[in-house]
Short mmCIF file of N, CA and C in Angstrom, two decimals:
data_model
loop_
_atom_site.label_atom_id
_atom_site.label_comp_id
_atom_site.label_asym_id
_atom_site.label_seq_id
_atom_site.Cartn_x
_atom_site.Cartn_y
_atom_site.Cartn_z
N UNK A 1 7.72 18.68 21.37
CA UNK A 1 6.39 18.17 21.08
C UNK A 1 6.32 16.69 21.46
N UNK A 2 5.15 16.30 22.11
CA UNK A 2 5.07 15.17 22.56
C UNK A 2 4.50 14.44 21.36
N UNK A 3 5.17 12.83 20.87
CA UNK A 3 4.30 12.03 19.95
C UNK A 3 4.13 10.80 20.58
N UNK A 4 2.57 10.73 20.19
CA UNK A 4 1.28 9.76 20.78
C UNK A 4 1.08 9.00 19.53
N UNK A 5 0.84 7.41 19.67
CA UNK A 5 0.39 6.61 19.46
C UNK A 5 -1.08 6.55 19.90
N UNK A 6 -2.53 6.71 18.96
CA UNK A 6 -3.26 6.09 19.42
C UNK A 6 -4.36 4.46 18.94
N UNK A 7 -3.92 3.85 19.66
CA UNK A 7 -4.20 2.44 18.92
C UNK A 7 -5.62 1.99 19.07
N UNK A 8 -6.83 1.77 18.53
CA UNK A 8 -7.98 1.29 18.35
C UNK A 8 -8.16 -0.31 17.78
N UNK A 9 -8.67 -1.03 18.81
CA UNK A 9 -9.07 -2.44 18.82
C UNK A 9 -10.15 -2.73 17.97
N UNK A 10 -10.44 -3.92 17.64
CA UNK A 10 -11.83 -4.29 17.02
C UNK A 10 -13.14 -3.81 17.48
N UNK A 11 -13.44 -3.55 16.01
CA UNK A 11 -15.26 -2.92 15.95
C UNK A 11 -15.27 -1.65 16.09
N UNK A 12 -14.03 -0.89 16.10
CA UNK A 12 -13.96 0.25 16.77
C UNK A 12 -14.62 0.81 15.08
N UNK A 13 -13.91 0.76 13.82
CA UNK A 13 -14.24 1.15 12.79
C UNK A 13 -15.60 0.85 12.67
N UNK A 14 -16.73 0.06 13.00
CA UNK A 14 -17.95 0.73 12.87
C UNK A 14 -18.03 1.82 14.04
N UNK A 15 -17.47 2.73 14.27
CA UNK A 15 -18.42 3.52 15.48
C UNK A 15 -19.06 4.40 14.67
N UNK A 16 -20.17 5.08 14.88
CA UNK A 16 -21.38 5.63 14.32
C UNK A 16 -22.47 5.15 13.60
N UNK A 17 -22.01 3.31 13.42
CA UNK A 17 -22.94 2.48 12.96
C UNK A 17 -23.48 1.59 14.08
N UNK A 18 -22.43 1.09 14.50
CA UNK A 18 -22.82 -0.33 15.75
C UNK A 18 -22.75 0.78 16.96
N UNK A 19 -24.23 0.21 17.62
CA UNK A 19 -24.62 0.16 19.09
C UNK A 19 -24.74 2.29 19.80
N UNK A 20 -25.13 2.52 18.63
CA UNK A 20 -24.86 4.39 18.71
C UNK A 20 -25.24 4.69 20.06
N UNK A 21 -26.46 3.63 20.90
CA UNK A 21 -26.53 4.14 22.47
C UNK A 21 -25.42 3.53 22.84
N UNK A 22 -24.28 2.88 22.75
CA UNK A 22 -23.57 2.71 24.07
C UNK A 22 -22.46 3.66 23.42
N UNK A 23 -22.42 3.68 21.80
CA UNK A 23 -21.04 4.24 21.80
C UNK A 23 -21.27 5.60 21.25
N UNK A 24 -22.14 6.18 20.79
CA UNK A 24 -22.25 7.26 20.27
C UNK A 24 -22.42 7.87 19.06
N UNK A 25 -22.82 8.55 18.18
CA UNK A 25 -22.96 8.34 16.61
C UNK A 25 -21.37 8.89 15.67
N UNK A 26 -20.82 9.49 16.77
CA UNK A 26 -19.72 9.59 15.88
C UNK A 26 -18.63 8.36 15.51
N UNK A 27 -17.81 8.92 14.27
CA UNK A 27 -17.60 8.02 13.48
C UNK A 27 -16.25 7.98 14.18
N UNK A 28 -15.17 6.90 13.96
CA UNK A 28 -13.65 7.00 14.29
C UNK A 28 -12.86 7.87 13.39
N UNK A 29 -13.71 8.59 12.43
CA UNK A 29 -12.64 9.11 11.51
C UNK A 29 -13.06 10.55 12.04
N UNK A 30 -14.29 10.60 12.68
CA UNK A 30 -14.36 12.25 13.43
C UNK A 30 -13.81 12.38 14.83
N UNK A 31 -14.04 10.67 15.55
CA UNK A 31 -13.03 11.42 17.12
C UNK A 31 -11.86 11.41 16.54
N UNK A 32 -10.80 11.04 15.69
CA UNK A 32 -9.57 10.98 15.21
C UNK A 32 -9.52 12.82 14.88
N UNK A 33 -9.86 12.99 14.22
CA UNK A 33 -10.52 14.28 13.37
C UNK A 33 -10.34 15.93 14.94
N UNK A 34 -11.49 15.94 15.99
CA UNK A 34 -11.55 15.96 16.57
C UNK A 34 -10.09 16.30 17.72
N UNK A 35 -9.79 15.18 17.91
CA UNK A 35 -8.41 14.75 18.12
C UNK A 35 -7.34 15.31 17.83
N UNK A 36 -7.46 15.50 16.43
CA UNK A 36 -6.14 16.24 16.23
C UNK A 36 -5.78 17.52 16.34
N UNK A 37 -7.12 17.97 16.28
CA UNK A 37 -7.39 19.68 16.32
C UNK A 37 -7.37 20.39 17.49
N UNK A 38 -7.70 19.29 18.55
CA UNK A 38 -7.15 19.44 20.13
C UNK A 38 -5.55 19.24 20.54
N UNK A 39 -5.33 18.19 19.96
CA UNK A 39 -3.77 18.19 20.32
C UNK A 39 -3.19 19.02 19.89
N UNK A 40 -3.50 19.62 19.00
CA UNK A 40 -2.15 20.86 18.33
C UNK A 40 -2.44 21.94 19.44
N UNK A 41 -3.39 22.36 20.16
CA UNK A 41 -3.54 23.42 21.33
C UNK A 41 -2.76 22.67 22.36
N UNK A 42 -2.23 22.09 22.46
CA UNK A 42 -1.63 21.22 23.64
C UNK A 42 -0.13 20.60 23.34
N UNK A 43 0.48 20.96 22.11
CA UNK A 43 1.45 21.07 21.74
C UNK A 43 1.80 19.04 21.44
N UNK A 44 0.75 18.26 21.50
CA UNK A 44 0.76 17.00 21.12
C UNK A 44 0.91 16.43 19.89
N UNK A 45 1.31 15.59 19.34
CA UNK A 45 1.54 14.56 17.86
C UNK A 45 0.67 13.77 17.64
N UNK A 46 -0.54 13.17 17.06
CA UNK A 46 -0.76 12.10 17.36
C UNK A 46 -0.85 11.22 16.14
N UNK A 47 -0.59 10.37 16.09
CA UNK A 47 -0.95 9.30 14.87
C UNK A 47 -1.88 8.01 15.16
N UNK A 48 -2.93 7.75 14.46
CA UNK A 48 -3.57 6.66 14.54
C UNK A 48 -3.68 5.05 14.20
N UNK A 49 -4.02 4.27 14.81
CA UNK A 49 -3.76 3.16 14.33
C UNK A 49 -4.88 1.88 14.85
N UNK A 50 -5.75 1.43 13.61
CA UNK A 50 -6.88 0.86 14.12
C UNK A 50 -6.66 -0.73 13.70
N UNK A 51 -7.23 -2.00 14.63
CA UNK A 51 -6.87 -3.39 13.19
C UNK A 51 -7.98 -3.83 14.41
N UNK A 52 -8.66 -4.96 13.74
CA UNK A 52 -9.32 -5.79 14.29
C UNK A 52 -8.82 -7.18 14.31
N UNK A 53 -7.72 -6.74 14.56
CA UNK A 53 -6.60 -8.36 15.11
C UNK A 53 -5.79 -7.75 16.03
N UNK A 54 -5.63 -8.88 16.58
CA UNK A 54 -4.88 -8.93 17.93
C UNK A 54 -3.33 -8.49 17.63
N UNK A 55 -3.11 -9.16 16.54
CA UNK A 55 -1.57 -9.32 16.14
C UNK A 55 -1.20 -7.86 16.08
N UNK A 56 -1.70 -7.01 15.36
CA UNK A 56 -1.79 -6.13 14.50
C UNK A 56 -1.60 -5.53 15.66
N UNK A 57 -2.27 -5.34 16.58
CA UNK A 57 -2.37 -4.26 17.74
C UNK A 57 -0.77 -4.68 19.15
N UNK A 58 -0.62 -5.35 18.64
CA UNK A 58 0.13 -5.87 19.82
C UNK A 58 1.80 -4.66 18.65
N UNK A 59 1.96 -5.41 17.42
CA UNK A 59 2.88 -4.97 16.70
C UNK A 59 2.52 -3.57 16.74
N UNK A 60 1.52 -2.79 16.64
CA UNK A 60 1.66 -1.18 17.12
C UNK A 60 2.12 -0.58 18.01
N UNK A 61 1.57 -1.42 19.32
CA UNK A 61 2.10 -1.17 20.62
C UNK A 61 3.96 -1.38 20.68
N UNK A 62 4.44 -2.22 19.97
CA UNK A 62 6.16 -2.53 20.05
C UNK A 62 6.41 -1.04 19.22
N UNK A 63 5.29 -0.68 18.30
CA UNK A 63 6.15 0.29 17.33
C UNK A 63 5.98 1.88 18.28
N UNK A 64 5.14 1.74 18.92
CA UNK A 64 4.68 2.81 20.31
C UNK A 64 5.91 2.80 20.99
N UNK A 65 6.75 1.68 21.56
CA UNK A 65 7.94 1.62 22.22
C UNK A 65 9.20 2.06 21.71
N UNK A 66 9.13 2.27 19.95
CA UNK A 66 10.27 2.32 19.81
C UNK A 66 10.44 3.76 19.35
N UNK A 67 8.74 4.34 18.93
CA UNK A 67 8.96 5.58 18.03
C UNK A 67 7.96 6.84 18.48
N UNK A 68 7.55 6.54 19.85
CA UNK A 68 6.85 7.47 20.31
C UNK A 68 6.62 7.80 22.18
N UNK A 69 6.69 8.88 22.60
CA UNK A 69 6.70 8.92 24.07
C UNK A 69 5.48 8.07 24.74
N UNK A 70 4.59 7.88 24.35
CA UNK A 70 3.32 6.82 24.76
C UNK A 70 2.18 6.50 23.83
N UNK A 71 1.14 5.69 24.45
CA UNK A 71 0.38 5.21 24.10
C UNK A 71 -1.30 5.86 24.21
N UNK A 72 -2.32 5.73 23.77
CA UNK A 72 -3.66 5.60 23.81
C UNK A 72 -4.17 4.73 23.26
N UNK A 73 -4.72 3.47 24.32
CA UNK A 73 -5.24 2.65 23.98
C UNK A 73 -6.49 1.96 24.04
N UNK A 74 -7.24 1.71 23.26
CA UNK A 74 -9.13 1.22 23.31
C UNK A 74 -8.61 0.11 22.90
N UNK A 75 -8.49 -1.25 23.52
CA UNK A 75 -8.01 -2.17 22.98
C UNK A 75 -9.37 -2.92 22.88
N UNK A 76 -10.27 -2.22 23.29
CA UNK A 76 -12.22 -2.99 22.78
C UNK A 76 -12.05 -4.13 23.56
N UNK A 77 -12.77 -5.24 22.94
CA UNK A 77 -13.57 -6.24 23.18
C UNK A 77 -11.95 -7.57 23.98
N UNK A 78 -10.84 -6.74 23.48
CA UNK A 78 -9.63 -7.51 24.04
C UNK A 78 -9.35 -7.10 25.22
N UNK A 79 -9.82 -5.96 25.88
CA UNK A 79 -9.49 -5.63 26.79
C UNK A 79 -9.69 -6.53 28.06
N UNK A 80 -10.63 -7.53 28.19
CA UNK A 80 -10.65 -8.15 28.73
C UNK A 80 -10.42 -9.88 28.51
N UNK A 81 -9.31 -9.94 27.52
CA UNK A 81 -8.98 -11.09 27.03
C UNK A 81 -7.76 -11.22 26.77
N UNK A 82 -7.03 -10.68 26.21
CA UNK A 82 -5.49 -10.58 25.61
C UNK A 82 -4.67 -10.49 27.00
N UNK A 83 -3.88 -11.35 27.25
CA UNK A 83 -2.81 -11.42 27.92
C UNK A 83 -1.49 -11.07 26.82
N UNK A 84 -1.59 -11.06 25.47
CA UNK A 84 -0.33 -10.66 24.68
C UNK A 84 -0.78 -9.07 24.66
N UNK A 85 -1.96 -9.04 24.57
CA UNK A 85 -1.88 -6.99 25.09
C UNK A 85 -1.19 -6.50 26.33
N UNK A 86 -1.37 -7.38 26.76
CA UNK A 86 -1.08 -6.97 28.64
C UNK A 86 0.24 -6.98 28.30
N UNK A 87 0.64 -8.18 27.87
CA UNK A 87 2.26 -8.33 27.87
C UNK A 87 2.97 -7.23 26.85
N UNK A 88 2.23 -6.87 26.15
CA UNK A 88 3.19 -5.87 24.89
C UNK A 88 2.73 -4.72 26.14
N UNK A 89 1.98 -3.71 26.37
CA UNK A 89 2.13 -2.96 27.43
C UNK A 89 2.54 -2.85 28.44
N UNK A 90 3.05 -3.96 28.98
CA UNK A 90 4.50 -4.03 30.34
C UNK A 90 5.38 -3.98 29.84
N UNK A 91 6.08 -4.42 28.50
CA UNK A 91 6.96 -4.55 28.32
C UNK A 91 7.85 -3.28 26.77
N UNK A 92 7.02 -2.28 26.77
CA UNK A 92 7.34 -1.60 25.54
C UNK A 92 7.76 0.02 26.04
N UNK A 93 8.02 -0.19 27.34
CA UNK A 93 8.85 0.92 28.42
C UNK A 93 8.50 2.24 27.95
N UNK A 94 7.19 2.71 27.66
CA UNK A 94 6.41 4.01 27.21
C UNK A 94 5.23 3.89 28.26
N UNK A 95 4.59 5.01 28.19
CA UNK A 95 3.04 5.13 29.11
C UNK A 95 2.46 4.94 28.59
N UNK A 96 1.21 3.78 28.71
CA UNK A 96 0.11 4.05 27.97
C UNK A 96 -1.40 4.03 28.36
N UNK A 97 -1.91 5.12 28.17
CA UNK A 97 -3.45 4.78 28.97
C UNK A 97 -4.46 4.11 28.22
N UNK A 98 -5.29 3.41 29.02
CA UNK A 98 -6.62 2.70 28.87
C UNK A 98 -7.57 3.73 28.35
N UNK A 99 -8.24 3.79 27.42
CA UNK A 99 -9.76 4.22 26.95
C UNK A 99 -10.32 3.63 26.62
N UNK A 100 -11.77 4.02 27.27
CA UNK A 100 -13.08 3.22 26.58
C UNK A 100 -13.95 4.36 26.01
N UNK A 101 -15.06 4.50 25.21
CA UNK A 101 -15.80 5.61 24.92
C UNK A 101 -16.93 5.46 26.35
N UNK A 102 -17.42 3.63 26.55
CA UNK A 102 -18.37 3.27 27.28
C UNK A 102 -17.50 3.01 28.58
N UNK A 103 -18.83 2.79 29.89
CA UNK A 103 -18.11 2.49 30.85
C UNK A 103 -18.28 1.17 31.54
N UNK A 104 -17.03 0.44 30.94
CA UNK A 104 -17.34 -1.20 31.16
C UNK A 104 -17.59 -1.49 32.55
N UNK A 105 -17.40 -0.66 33.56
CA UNK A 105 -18.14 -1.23 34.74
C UNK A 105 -19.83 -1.01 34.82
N UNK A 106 -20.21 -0.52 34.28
CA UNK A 106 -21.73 -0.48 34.12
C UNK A 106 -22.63 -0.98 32.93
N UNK A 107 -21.51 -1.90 32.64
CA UNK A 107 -22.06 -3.02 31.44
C UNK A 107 -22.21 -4.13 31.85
N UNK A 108 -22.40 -5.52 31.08
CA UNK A 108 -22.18 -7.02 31.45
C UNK A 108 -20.82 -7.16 32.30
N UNK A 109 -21.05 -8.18 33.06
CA UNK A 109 -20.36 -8.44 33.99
C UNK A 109 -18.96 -8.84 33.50
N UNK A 110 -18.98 -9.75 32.38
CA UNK A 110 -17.65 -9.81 31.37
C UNK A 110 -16.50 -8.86 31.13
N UNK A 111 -17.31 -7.80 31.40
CA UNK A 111 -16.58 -6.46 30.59
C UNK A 111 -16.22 -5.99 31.97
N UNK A 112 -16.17 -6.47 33.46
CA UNK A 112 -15.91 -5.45 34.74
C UNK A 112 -14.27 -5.82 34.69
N UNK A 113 -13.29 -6.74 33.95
CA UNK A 113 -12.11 -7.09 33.52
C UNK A 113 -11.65 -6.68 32.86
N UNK A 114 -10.41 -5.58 33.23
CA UNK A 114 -9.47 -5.41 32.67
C UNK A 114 -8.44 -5.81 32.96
N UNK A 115 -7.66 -6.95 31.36
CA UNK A 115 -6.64 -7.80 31.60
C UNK A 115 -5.40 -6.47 31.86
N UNK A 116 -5.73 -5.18 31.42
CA UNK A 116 -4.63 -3.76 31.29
C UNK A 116 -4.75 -3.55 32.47
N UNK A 117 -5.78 -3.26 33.09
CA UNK A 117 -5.30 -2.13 34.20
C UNK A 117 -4.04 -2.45 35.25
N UNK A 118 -3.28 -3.58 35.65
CA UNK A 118 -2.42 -3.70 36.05
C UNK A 118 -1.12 -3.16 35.01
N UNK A 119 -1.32 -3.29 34.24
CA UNK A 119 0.18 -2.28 33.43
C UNK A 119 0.46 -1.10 32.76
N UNK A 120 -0.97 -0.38 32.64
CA UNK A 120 -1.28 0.66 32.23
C UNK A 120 -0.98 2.21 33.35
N UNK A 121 -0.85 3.53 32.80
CA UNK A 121 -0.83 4.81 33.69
C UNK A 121 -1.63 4.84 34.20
N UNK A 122 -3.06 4.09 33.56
CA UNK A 122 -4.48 4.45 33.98
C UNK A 122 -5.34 4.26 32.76
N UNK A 123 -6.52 4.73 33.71
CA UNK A 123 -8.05 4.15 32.35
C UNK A 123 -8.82 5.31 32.37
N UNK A 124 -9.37 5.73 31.53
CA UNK A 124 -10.24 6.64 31.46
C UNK A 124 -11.02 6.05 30.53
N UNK A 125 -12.60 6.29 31.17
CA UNK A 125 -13.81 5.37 30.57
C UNK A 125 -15.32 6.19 31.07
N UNK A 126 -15.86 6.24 29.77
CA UNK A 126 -17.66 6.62 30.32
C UNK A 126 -17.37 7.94 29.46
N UNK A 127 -17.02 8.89 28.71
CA UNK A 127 -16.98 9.78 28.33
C UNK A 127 -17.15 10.24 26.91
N UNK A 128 -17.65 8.86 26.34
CA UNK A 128 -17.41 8.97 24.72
C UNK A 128 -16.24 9.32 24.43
N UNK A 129 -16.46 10.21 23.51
CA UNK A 129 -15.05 10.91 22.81
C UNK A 129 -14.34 11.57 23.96
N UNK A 130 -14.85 11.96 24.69
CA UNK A 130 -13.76 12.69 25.37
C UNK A 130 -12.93 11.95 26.48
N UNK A 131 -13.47 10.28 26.42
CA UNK A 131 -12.14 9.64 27.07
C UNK A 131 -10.74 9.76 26.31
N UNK A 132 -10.74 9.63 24.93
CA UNK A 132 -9.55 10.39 24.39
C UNK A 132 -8.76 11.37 24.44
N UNK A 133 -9.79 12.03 24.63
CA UNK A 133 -9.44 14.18 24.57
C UNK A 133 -8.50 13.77 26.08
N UNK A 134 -9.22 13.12 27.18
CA UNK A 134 -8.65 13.63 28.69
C UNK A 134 -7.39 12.34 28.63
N UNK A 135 -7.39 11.83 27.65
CA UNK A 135 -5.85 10.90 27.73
C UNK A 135 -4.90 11.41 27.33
N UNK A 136 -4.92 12.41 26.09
CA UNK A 136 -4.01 13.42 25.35
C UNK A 136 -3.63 14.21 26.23
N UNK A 137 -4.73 14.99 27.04
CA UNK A 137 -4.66 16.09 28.07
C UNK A 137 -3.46 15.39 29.22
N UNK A 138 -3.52 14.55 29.69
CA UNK A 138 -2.61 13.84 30.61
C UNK A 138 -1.14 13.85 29.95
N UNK A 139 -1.08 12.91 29.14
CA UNK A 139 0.39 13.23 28.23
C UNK A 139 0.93 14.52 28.31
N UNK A 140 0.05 15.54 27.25
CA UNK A 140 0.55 16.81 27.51
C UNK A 140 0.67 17.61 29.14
N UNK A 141 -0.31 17.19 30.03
CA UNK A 141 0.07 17.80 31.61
C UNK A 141 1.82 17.11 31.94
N UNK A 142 1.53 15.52 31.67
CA UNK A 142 3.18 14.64 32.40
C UNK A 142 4.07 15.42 31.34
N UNK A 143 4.00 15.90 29.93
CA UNK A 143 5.22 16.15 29.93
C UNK A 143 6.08 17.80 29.97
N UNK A 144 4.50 18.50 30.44
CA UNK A 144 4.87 20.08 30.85
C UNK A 144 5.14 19.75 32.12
N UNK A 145 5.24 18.82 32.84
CA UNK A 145 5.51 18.83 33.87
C UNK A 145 6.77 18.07 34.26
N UNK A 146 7.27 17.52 33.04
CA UNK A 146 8.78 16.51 33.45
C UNK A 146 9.50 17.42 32.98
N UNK A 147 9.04 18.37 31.82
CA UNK A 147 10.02 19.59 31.42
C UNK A 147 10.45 20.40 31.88
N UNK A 148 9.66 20.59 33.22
CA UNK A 148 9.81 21.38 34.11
C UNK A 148 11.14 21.50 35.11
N UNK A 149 11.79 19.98 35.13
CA UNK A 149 13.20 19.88 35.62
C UNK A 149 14.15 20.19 34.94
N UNK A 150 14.04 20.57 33.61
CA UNK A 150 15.26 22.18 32.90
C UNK A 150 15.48 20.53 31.92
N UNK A 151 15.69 19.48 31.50
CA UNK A 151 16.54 18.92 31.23
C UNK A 151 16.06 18.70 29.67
N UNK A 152 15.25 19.39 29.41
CA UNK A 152 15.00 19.18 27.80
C UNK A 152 14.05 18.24 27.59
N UNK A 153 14.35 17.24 28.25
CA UNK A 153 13.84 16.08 27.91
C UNK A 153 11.82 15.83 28.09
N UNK A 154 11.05 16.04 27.11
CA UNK A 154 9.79 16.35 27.35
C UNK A 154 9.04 15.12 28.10
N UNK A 155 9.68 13.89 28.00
CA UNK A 155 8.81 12.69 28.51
C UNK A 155 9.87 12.29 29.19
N UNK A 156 9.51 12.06 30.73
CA UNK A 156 10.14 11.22 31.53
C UNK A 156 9.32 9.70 31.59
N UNK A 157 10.19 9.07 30.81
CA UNK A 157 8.86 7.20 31.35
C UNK A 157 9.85 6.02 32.08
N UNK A 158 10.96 6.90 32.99
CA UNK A 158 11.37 5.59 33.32
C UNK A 158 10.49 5.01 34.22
N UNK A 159 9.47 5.43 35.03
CA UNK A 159 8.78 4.88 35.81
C UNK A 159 7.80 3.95 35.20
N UNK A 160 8.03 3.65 34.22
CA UNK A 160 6.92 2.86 33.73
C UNK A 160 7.42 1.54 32.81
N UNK A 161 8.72 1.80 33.03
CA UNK A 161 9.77 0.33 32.52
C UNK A 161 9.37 -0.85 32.82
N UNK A 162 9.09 -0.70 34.55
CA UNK A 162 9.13 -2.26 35.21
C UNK A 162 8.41 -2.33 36.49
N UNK A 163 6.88 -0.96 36.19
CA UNK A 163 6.01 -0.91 37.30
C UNK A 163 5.16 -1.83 38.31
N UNK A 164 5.34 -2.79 37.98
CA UNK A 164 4.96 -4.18 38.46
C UNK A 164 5.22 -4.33 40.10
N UNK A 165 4.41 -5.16 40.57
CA UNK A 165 4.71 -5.69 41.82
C UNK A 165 5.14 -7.03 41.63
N UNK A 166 5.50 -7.96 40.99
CA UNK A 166 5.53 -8.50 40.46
C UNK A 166 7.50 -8.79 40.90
N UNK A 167 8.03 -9.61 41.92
CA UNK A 167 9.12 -9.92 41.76
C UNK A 167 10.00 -10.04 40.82
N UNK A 168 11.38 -9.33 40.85
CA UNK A 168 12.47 -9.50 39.84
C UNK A 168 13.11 -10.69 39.88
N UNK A 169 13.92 -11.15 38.90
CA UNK A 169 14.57 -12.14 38.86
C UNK A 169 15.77 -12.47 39.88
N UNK A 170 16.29 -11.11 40.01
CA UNK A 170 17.47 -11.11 40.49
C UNK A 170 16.90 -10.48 41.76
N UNK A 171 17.72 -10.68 43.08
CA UNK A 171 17.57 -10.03 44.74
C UNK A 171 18.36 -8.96 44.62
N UNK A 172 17.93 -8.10 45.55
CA UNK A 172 18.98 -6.80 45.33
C UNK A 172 20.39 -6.77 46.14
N UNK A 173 20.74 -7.78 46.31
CA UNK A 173 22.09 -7.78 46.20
C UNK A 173 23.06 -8.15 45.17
N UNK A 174 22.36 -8.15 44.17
CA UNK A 174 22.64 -8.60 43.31
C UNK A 174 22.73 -10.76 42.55
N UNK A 175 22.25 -11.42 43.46
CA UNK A 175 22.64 -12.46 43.74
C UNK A 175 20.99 -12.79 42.76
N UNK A 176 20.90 -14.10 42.34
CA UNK A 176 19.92 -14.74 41.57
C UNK A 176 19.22 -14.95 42.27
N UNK A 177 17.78 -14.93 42.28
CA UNK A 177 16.66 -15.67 43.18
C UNK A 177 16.38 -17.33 42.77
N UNK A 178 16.74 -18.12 43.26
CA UNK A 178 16.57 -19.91 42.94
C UNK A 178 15.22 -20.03 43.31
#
């Protein structure tokens, strides 16, 4: 069984109060709800985790690295601000995808930035609730499909250790880069 982290950014706990045309009238305790009743057809785990601090979300994401095959993340209104999000998601060697309910490219121009999408599997956005549903769905496809090499092992994430273009320290000859 695959276990998912899914982490929710600020404001997310009003959903079904604030802004019901962009985000929809349901509440976070029904896409959670929702959520779970789908993942068990898909042989998924998921546990939730909402804060309207930065801190809070960054320390989920380390606890995503240490105690679960990946991530789902709506990191909201940080998504285009937090460089310590960015940095806890490069560096917490799990997958984790981007969700939005809305689709920030067809919003204010502010919101066409995502500080994630360079370290993330991917984004899925514009779908309401069911940008969630199709992030779970992915997890469960990558890990019927890494299982598929006999080795037990349901999540393969080494590819997502040190996906960066982003030069290493060291040259591959082993020698230091000055």
């Amino acid at each position: 069984m695959v276990k998912i982290l899914v982490v929710n950014g600020p404001n997310l706990n009003l959903l079904g109060e604030r802004e019901p045309g962009v985000y929809g009238n349901s509440t976070l305790g029904e896409i959670n709800a929702g959520l779970v009743e789908a993942a068990a057809q898909m042989d998924v785990e998921l546990e939730f985790y909402q804060s309207n601090h930065e801190g809070g979300l960054v320390e989920a994401l380390h606890r995503a690295g240490e105690e679960f095959d990946g991530a789902i993340l709506n990191a909201a209104g940080y998504t285009h601000t937090s460089v310590a999000l960015r940095d806890a998601v490069k560096a917490i060697g799990v997958p984790v995808v981007e969700v939005h309910l809305s689709n920030p490219a067809a919003r204010e121009d502010f919101r066409h930035v995502s500080l994630l999408a360079g370290v993330v599997a991917g984004t899925i956005a514009g779908f309401g609730p069911g940008s969630y549903l199709l992030a779970v769905d992915w997890f469960a496809f990558q890990a019927k499909a890494d299982d598929e090499d006999g080795d037990g092992d349901d999540f393969e994430d080494d590819e997502y250790e040190d996906d960066d273009d982003e030069p290493d320290d060291e040259e591959e000859d082993g020698t230091e880069d000055r």
